[in-house]
Coordinates of C-alpha atoms and ligand atoms in Angstrom, one line a residue:
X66 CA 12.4 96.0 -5.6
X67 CA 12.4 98.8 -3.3
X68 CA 10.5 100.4 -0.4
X69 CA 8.5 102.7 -3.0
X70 CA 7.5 99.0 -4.1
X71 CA 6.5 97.9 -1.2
X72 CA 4.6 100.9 0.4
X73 CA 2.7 100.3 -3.1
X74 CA 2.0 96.9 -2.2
X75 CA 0.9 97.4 1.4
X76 CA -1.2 100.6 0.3
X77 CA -2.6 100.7 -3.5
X78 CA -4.9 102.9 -3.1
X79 CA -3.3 105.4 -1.3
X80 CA -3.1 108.5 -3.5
X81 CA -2.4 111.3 -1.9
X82 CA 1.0 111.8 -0.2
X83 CA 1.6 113.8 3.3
X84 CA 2.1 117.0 1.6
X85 CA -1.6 116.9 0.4
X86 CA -2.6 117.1 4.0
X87 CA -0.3 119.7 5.0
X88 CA -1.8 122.0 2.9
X89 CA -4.9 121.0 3.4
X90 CA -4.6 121.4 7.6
X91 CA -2.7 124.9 7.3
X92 CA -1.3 125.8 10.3
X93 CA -3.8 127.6 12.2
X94 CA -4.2 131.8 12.1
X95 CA -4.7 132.1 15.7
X96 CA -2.6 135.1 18.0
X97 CA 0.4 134.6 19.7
X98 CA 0.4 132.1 22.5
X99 CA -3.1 130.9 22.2
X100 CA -3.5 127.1 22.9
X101 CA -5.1 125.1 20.8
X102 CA -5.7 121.6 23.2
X103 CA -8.3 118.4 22.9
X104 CA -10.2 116.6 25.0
X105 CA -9.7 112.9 23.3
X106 CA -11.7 110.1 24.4
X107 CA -12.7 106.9 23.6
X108 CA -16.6 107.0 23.1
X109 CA -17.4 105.0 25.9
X110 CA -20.1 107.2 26.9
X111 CA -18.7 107.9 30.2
X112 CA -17.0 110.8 31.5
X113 CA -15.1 110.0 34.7
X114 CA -14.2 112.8 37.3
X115 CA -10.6 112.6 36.3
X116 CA -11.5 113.3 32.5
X117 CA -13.8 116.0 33.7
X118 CA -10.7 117.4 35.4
X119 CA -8.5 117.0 32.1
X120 CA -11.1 118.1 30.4
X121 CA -12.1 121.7 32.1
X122 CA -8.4 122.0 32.6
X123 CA -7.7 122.0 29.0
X124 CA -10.8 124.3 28.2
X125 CA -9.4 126.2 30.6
X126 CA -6.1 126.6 28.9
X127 CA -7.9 126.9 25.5
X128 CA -10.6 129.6 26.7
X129 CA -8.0 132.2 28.6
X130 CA -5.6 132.5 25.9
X131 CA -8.4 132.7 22.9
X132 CA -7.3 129.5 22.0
X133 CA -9.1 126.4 20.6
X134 CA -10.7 123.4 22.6
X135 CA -12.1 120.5 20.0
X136 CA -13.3 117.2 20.7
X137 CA -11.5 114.1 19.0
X138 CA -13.5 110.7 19.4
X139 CA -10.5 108.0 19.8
X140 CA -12.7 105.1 18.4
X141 CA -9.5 103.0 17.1
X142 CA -10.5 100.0 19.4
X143 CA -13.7 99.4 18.7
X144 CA -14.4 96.9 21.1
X145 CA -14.7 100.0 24.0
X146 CA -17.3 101.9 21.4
X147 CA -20.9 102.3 22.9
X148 CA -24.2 103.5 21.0
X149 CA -24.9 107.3 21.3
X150 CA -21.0 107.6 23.0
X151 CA -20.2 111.1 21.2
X152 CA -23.6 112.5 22.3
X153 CA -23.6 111.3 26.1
X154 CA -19.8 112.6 26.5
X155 CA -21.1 115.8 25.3
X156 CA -24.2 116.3 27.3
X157 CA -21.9 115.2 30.2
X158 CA -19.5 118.1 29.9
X159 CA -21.9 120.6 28.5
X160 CA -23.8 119.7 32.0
X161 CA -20.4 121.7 33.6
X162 CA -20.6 124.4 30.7
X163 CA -17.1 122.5 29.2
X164 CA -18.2 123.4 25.5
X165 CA -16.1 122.5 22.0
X166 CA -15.5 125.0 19.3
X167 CA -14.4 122.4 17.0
X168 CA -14.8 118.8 16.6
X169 CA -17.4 115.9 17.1
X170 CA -21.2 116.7 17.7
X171 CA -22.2 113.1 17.2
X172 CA -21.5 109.7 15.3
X173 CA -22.9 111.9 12.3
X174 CA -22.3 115.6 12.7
X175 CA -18.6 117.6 13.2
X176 CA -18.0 121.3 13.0
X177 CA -14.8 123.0 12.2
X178 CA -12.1 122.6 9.4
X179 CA -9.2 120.2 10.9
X180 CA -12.0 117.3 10.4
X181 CA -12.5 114.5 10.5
X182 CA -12.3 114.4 14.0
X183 CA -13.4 111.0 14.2
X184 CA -10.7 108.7 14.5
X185 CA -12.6 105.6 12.4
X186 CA -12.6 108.0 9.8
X187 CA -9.3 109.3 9.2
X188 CA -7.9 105.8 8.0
X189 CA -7.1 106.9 4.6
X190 CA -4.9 109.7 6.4
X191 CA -3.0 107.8 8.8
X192 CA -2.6 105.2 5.6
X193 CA -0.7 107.8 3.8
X194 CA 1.6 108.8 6.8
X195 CA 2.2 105.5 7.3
X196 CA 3.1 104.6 3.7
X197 CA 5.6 107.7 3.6
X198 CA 7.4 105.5 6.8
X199 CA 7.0 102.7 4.4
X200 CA 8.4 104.2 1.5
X201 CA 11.6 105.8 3.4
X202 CA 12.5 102.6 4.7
X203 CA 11.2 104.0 8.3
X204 CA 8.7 101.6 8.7
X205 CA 8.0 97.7 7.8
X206 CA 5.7 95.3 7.8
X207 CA 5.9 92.8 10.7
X208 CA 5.3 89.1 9.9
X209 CA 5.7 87.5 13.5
X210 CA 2.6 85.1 14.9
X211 CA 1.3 85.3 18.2
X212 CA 3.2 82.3 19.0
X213 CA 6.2 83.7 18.0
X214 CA 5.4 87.2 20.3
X215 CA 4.7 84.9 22.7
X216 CA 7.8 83.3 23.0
X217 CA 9.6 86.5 22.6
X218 CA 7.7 87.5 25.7
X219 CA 8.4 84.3 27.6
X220 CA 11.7 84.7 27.0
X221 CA 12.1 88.4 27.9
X222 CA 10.0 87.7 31.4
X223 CA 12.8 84.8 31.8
X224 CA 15.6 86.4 31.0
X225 CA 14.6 89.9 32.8
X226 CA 15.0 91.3 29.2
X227 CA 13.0 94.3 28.8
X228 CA 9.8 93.5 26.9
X229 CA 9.2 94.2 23.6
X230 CA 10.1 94.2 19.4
X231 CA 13.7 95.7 19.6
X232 CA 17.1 94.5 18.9
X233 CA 17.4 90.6 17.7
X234 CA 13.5 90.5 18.8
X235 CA 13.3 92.8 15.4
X236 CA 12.9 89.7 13.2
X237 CA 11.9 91.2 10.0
X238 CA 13.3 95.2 10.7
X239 CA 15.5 94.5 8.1
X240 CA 13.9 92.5 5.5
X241 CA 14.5 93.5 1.9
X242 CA 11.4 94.6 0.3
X243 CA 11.4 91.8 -2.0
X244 CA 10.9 89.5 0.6
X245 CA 8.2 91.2 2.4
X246 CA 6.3 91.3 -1.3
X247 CA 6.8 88.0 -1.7
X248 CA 5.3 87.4 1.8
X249 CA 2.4 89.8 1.2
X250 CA 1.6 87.4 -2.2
X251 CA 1.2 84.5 -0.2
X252 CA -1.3 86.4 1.8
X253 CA 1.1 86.1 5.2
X254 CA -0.6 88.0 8.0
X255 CA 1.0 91.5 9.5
X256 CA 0.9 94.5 11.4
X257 CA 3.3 97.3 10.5
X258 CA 6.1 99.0 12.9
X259 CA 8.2 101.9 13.3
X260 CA 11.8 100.8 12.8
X261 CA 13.0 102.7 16.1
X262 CA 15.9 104.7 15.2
X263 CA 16.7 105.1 19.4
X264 CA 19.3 103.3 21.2
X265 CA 18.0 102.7 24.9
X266 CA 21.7 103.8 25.8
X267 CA 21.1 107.7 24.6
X268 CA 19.2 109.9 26.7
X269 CA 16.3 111.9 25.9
X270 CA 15.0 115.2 27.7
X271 CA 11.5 116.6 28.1
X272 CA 10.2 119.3 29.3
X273 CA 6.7 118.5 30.8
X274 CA 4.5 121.8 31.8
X275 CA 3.3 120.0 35.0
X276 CA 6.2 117.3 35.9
X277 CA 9.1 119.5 34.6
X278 CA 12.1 118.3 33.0
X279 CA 11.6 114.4 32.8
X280 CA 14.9 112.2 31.2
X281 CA 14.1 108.8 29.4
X282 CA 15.9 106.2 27.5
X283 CA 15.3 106.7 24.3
X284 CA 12.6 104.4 22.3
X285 CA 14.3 101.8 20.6
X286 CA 11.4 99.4 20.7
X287 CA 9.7 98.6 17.2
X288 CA 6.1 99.9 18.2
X289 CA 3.3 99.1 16.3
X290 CA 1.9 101.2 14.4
X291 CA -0.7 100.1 12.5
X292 CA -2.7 96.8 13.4
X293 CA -4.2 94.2 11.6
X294 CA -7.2 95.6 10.6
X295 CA -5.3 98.5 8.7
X296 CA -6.3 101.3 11.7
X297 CA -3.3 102.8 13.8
X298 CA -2.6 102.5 17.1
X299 CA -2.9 105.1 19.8
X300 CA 0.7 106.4 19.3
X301 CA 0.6 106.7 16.1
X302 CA -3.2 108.2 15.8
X303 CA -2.0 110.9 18.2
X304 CA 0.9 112.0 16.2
X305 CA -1.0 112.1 13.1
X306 CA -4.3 114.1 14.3
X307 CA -2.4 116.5 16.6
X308 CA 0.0 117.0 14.3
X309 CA -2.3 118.0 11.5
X310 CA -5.3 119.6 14.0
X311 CA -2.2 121.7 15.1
X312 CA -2.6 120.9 18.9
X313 CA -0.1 123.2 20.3
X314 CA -0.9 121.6 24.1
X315 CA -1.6 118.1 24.5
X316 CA -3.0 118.0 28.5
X317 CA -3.7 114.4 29.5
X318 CA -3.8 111.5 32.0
X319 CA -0.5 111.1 33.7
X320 CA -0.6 107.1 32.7
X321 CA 0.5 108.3 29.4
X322 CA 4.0 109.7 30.5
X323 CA 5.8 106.5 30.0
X324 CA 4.8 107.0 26.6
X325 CA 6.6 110.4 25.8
X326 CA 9.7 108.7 24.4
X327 CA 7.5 106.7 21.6
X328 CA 5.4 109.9 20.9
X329 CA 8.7 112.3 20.7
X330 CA 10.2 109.6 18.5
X331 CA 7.4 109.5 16.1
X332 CA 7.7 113.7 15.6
X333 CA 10.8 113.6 15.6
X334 CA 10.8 111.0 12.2
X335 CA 8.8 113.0 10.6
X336 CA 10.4 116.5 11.4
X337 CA 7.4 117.8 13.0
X338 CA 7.5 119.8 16.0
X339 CA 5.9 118.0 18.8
X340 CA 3.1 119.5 21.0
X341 CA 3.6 121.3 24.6
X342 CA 3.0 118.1 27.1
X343 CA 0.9 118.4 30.5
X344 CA 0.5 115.0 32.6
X345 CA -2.2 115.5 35.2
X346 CA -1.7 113.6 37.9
X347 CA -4.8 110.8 38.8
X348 CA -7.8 112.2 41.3
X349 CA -6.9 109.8 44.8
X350 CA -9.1 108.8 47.3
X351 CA -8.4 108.1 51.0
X352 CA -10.3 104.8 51.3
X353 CA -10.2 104.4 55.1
X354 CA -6.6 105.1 55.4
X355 CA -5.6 103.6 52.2
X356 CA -4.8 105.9 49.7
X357 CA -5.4 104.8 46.2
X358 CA -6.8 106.2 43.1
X359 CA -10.0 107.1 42.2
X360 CA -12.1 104.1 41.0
X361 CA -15.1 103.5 38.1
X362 CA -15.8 100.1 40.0
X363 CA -15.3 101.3 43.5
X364 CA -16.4 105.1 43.9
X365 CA -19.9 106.6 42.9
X366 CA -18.4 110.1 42.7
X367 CA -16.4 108.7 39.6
X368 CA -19.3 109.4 37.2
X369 CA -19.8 112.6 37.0
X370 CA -23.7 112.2 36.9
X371 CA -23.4 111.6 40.9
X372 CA -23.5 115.0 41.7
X373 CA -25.9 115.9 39.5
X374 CA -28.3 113.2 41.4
X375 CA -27.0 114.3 44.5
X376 CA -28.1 118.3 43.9
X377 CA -24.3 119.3 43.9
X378 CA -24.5 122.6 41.7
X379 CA -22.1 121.9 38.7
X380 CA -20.3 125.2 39.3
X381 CA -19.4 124.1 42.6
X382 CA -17.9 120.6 41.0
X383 CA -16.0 122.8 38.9
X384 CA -14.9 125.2 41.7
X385 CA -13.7 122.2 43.5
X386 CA -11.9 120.8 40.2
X387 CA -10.0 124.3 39.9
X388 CA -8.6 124.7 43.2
X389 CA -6.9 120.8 42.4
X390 CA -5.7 122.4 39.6
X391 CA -3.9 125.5 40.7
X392 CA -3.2 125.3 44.4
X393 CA -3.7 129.3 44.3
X394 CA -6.8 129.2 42.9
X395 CA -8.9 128.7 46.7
X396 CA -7.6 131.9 47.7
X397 CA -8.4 133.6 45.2
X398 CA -11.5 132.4 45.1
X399 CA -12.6 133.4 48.6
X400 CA -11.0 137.1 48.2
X401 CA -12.7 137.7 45.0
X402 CA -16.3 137.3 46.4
X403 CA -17.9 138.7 43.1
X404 CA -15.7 136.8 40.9
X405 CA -16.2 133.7 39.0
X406 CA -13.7 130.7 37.3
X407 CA -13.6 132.5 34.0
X408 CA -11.8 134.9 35.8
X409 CA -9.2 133.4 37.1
X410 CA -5.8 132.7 34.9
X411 CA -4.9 129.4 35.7
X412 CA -1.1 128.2 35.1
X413 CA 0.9 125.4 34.2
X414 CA 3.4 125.7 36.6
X415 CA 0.7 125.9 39.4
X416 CA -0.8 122.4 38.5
X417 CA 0.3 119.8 41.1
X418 CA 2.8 117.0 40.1
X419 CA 1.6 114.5 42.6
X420 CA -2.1 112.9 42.6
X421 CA -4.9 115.6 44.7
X422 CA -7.1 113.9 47.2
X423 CA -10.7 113.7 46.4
X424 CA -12.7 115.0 48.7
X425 CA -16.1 114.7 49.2
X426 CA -16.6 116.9 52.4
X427 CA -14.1 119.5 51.1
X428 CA -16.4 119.4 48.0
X429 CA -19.2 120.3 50.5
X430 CA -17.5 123.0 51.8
X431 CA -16.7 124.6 48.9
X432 CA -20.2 123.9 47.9
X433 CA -21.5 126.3 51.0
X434 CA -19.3 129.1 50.0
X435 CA -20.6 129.3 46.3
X436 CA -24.3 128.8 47.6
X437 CA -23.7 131.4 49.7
X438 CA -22.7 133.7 46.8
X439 CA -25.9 133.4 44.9
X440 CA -28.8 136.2 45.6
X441 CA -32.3 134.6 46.7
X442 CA -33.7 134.7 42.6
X443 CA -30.7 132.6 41.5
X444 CA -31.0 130.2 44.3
X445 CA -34.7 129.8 43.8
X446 CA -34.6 129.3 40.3
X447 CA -31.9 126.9 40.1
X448 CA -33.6 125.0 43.2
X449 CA -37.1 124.7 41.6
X450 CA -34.7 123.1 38.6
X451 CA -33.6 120.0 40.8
X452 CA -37.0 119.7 42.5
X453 CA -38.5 119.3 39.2
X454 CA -36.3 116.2 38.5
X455 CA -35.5 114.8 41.9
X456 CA -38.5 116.2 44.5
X457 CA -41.9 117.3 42.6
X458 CA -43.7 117.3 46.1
X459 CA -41.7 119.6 47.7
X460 CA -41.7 121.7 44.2
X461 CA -45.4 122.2 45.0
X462 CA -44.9 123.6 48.4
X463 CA -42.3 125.7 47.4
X464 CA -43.8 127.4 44.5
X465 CA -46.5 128.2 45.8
X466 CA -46.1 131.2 47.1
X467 CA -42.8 132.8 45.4
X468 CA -42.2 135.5 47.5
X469 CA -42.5 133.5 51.2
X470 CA -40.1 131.2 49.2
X471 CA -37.8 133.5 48.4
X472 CA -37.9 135.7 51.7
X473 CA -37.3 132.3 53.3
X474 CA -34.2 131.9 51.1
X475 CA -33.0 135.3 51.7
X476 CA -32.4 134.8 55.4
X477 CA -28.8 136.4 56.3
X478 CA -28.3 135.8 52.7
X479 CA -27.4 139.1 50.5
X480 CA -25.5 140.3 53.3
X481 CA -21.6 140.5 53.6
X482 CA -21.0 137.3 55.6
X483 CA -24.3 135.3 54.1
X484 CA -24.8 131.6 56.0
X485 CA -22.9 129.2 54.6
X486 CA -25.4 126.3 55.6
X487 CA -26.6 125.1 52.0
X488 CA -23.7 122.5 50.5
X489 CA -26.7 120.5 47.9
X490 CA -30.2 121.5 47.0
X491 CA -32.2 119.0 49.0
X492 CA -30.6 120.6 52.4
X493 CA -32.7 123.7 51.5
X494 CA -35.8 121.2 52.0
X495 CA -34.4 120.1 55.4
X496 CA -32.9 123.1 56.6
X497 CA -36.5 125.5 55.8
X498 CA -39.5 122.4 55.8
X499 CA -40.4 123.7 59.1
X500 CA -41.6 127.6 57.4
X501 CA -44.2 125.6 55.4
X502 CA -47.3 124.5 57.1
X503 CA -47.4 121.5 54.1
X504 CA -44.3 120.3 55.9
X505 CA -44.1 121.9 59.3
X506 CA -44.2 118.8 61.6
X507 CA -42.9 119.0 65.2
X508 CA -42.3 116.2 67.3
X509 CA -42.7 118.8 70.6
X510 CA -40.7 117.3 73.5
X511 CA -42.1 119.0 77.6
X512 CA -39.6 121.9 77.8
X513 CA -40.7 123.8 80.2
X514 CA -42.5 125.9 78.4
X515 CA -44.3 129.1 79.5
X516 CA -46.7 128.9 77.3
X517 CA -48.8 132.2 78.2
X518 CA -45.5 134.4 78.1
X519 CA -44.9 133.5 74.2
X520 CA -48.6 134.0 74.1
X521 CA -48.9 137.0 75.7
X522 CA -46.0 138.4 74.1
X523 CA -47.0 138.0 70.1
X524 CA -50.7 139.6 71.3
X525 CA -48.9 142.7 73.3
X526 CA -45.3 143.4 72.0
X527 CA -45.0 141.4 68.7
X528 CA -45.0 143.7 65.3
X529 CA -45.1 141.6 62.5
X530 CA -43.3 144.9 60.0
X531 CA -41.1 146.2 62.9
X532 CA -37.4 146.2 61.9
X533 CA -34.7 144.0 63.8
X534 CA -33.7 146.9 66.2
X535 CA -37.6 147.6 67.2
X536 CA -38.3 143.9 67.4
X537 CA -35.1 143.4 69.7
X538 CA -36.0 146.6 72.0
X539 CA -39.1 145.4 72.4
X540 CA -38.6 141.6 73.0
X541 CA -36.2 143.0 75.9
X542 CA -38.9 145.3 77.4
X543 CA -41.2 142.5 77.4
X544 CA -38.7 140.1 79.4
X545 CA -37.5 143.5 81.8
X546 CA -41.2 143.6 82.4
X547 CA -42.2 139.9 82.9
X548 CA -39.0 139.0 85.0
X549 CA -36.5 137.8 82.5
X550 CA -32.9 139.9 82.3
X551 CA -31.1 141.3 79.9
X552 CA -27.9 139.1 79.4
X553 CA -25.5 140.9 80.8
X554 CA -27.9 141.4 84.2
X555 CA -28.4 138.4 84.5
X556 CA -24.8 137.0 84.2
X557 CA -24.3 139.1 87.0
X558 CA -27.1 138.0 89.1
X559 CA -28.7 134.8 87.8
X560 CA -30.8 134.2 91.0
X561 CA -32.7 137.4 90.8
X562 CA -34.4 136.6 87.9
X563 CA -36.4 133.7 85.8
X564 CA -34.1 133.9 83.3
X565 CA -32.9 135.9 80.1
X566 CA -34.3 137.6 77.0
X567 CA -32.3 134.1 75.6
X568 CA -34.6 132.0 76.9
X569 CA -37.7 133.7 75.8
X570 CA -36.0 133.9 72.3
X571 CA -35.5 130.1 72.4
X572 CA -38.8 128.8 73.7
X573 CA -40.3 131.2 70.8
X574 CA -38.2 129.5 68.2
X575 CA -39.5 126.1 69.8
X576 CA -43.0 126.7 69.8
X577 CA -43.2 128.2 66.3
X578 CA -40.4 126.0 64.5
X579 CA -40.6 122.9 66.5
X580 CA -36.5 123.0 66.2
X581 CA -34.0 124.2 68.8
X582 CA -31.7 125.8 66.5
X583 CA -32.8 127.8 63.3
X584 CA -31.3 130.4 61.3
X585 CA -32.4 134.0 62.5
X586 CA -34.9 134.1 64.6
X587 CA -36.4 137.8 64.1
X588 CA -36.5 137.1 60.1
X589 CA -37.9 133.5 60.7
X590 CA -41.3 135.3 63.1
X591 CA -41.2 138.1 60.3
X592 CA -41.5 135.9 57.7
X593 CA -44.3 133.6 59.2
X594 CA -46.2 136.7 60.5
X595 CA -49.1 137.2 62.6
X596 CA -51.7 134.5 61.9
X597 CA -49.5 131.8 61.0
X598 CA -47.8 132.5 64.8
X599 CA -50.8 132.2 66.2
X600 CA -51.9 128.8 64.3
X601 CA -48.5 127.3 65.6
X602 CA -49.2 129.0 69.2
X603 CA -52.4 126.7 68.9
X604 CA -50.9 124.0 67.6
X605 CA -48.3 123.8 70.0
X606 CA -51.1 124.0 72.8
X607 CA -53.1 121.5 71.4
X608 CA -49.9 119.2 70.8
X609 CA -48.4 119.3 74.1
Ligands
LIG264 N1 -7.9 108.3 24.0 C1 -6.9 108.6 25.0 C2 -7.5 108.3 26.4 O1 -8.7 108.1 26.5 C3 -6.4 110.0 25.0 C4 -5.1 110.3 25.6 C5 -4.7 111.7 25.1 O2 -5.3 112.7 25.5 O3 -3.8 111.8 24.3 O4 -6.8 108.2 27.4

């Protein structure tokens, strides 16, 4: 009997042999140097903030050098499966404009021609790879019990052995196949493994994009490589698909760079050339002093739904996500004030090796800057968007009157240095409540106000369409002629007067905003105009 025997036994009703679906995956017709790159998870429905990272970082990759970004549903272990997984993970990422040009749409659906793109549905596939191991005498099936694993285990813990099917551990690497038949008839239960063909005494190089060059032992463990239930394991899953979807780039989770020498092994048996490698480092957090990575359990801003609840704009999310990609890319960012992500070229060798903190006031921050980018129609359309969902009473108020709202938003925006004061939509509601009289509610504290000044200046000086300069000449005037100085004056000679054209300006912005600081007070009084000054004139006297 020989291995063509047993690779019979193991897999009748494999047919077709690996050349089948060489042919039928041709290499892909794509120019020079674009990446073709995956985002790969297991359909758990949930996209963490570190997949969200991997993920806009390869479609990143993908996108600038006309590449390809497809989706791969890893649904080998289907304990971690969840109803509707493929459809949340997309909505998820299509939330932060991460789109696929190939791959799974749902449990039912997949575009493009590298399919299926489902792992449950590739078995016959990775059955005929691993029957061509089989076959060669490169792979064998496994007979140990998990008793016996266990004592192996035992064993290796209490010996200090390294861990694992290697070596005298290999108990039936070398079993003729008409043994293993034999075993097979009598309906003996196994797994299959790679019979390693590394010796943990050789070294092996790797060039990582992110971590550089990187030396391992060579594999020389046994790994599995298909289970029980006749599906593959992750290792050998990822050498089939990317291998035959022609992943040039494989850009993942740095927990899987222990694996490298398994994966390089498993291309290098089958003469394949193995895929670029980037290991992104894992999103930290500073936990009062602790540093530690990012948690599911722990950390709300895990899922990336929390910032969508929130009201951080998804474009800021991402802006955040790019500068922990390339360390260059904040700079960039803040000189190019009419640029966007898509323009920037992000690089490999720019991608940090160790883990980025995770900040949630830097994401504010960077939050303000791109709020402050958008014009007033972009800011008010994308507000009344999250006040539809999270704030339908304060929709109302602002709607009502689209042009207030908008002038409202427009203050010392569209201007060269616009406020950065806006990091989430609901601090719009906080920061401009008081310009609606729906929502304008002052809790007036005595400040010494002269009441008949203010009133006596919107009836005499006040024009409701003068421009800043007019409204500024004549505000001072009005103070010159009522006893208040002009700044500088009265720095000189603060006992001659009451006080100075400041202090009118701030028990104006009292009166009418009920707040002690505001954004600009000239646009705010233009803005309200006339009659609605003189209603909070009232209202103040009638308050007080
Ligand atoms: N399914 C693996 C995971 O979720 C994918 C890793 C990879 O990208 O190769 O971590």
């Amino acid at each position: 009997m020989t291995y063509k025997d047993l690779a019979e036994k193991i897999f009748p009703d494999i047919k077709h042999d690996i050349s089948y679906y060489e042919s039928k995956y041709k290499p892909r017709n794509l120019k020079e140097g674009a990446i073709v790159t995956r985002y790969a998870p297991s359909p758990t429905g949930f996209v963490h903030i570190g997949a969200l990272l991997a993920s806009f970082c390869s479609y990143s990759f993908a996108k600038q050098s006309e590449g390809i970004f497809y989706l791969r549903i890893e649904d080998t272990d289907t304990k971690r499966t969840v109803e509707n997984g493929i459809e949340l993970i997309i909505k998820d990422l299509k939330n932060f404009n991460i789109t696929f040009d190939e791959g799974a749409v749902s449990s039912e659906k997949q575009n493009g021609e590298y399919g299926p793109y489902i792992q449950s549905q590739r078995k016959e596939i990775y059955q005929t790879f691993i029957k061509h191991l089989v076959q060669e005498g490169k792979a064998y099936p496994c007979f140990l019990s998990e008793e016996e694993l266990n004592s192996i285990r035992e064993r290796q813990e209490k010996y200090k052995e390294r861990i694992g099917c290697y070596g005298k551990y290999a108990k039936y690497r070398d079993l003729e196949p008409d043994e293993a038949i034999k075993k097979i008839d009598n309906n003996e239960p196994y797994i299959i493994r790679l019979k390693s063909p590394g010796s943990f005494y050789r070294k092996i190089k790797c060039n990582d994009l992110v971590r550089k060059e990187l030396e391992f032992p060579e594999n020389d463990i046994d790994i599995p490589i298909m289970k029980k239930d006749g599906l593959p394991t992750y290792h050998f899953a990822h050498l089939v698909d990317d291998h035959l979807m022609r992943t040039t780039h494989v850009i993942r989770g740095d927990e899987w760079v222990s694996s490298l020498p398994i994966h390089l092994q498993l291309f290098q048996v089958f003469g394949f050339k193995a895929p670029k490698y980037a290991h992104i480092s894992p999103l930290l957090k500073n936990d009062n002093g602790t540093i530690r990575k990012l948690s599911k359990r722990k950390d709300p801003e895990c899922a990336v739904s929390f910032y969508h609840e929130m009201g951080i704009p998804t474009e800021a999310v991402k802006l955040y996500l790019a500068t922990i990609i390339n360390s260059n890319f904040e700079e960039w960012y803040l000189q190019n004030k009419d640029k966007n992500i898509e323009d920037f070229t992000f690089t490999f060798q720019k991608v940090s090796k160790s883990g980025a903190l995770f900040d949630l006031e830097k994401l504010a921050n960077i939050s303000k800057t791109y709020f402050s980018r958008l014009t007033k129609d972009e800011l008010y359309e994308q507000t009344v968007n999250y006040l539809e969902e999270f704030d339908k009473d304060f929709k109302v108020v602002f709607t009502k009157d689209e042009n207030y709202t908008k002038a409202i938003l427009n203050i010392e925006r569209e201007q060269k240095k616009p406020r950065k004061d806006i990091a989430k939509y609901s601090d719009i509601k906080k920061l401009f409540a008081f310009m609606y009289d729906e929502t304008f509610a002052p809790q007036y504290e005595d400040k010494n106000i002269d009441i008949n000044l203010i009133i006596n200046y919107i009836a005499k000086y006040f024009g409701a369409t003068d421009d800043k300069n007019t409204w500024f000449n004549k505000i001072t005037e009005f103070a010159e002629a009522n006893g208040y100085a002009q700044m500088k004056a009265y720095k000189e000679n603060p006992e001659k007067y009451i006080g100075h054209v400041g202090d009118i300006c701030e028990m104006l912005r009292y009166v009418l905003t009920g707040l002690t600081q505001t954004p600009d007070l000239y646009e705010i009084m233009r803005i309200l105009g006339k009659d609605r000054i003189q209603k909070r004139i009232t209202n103040y006297q009638n308050l007080i």
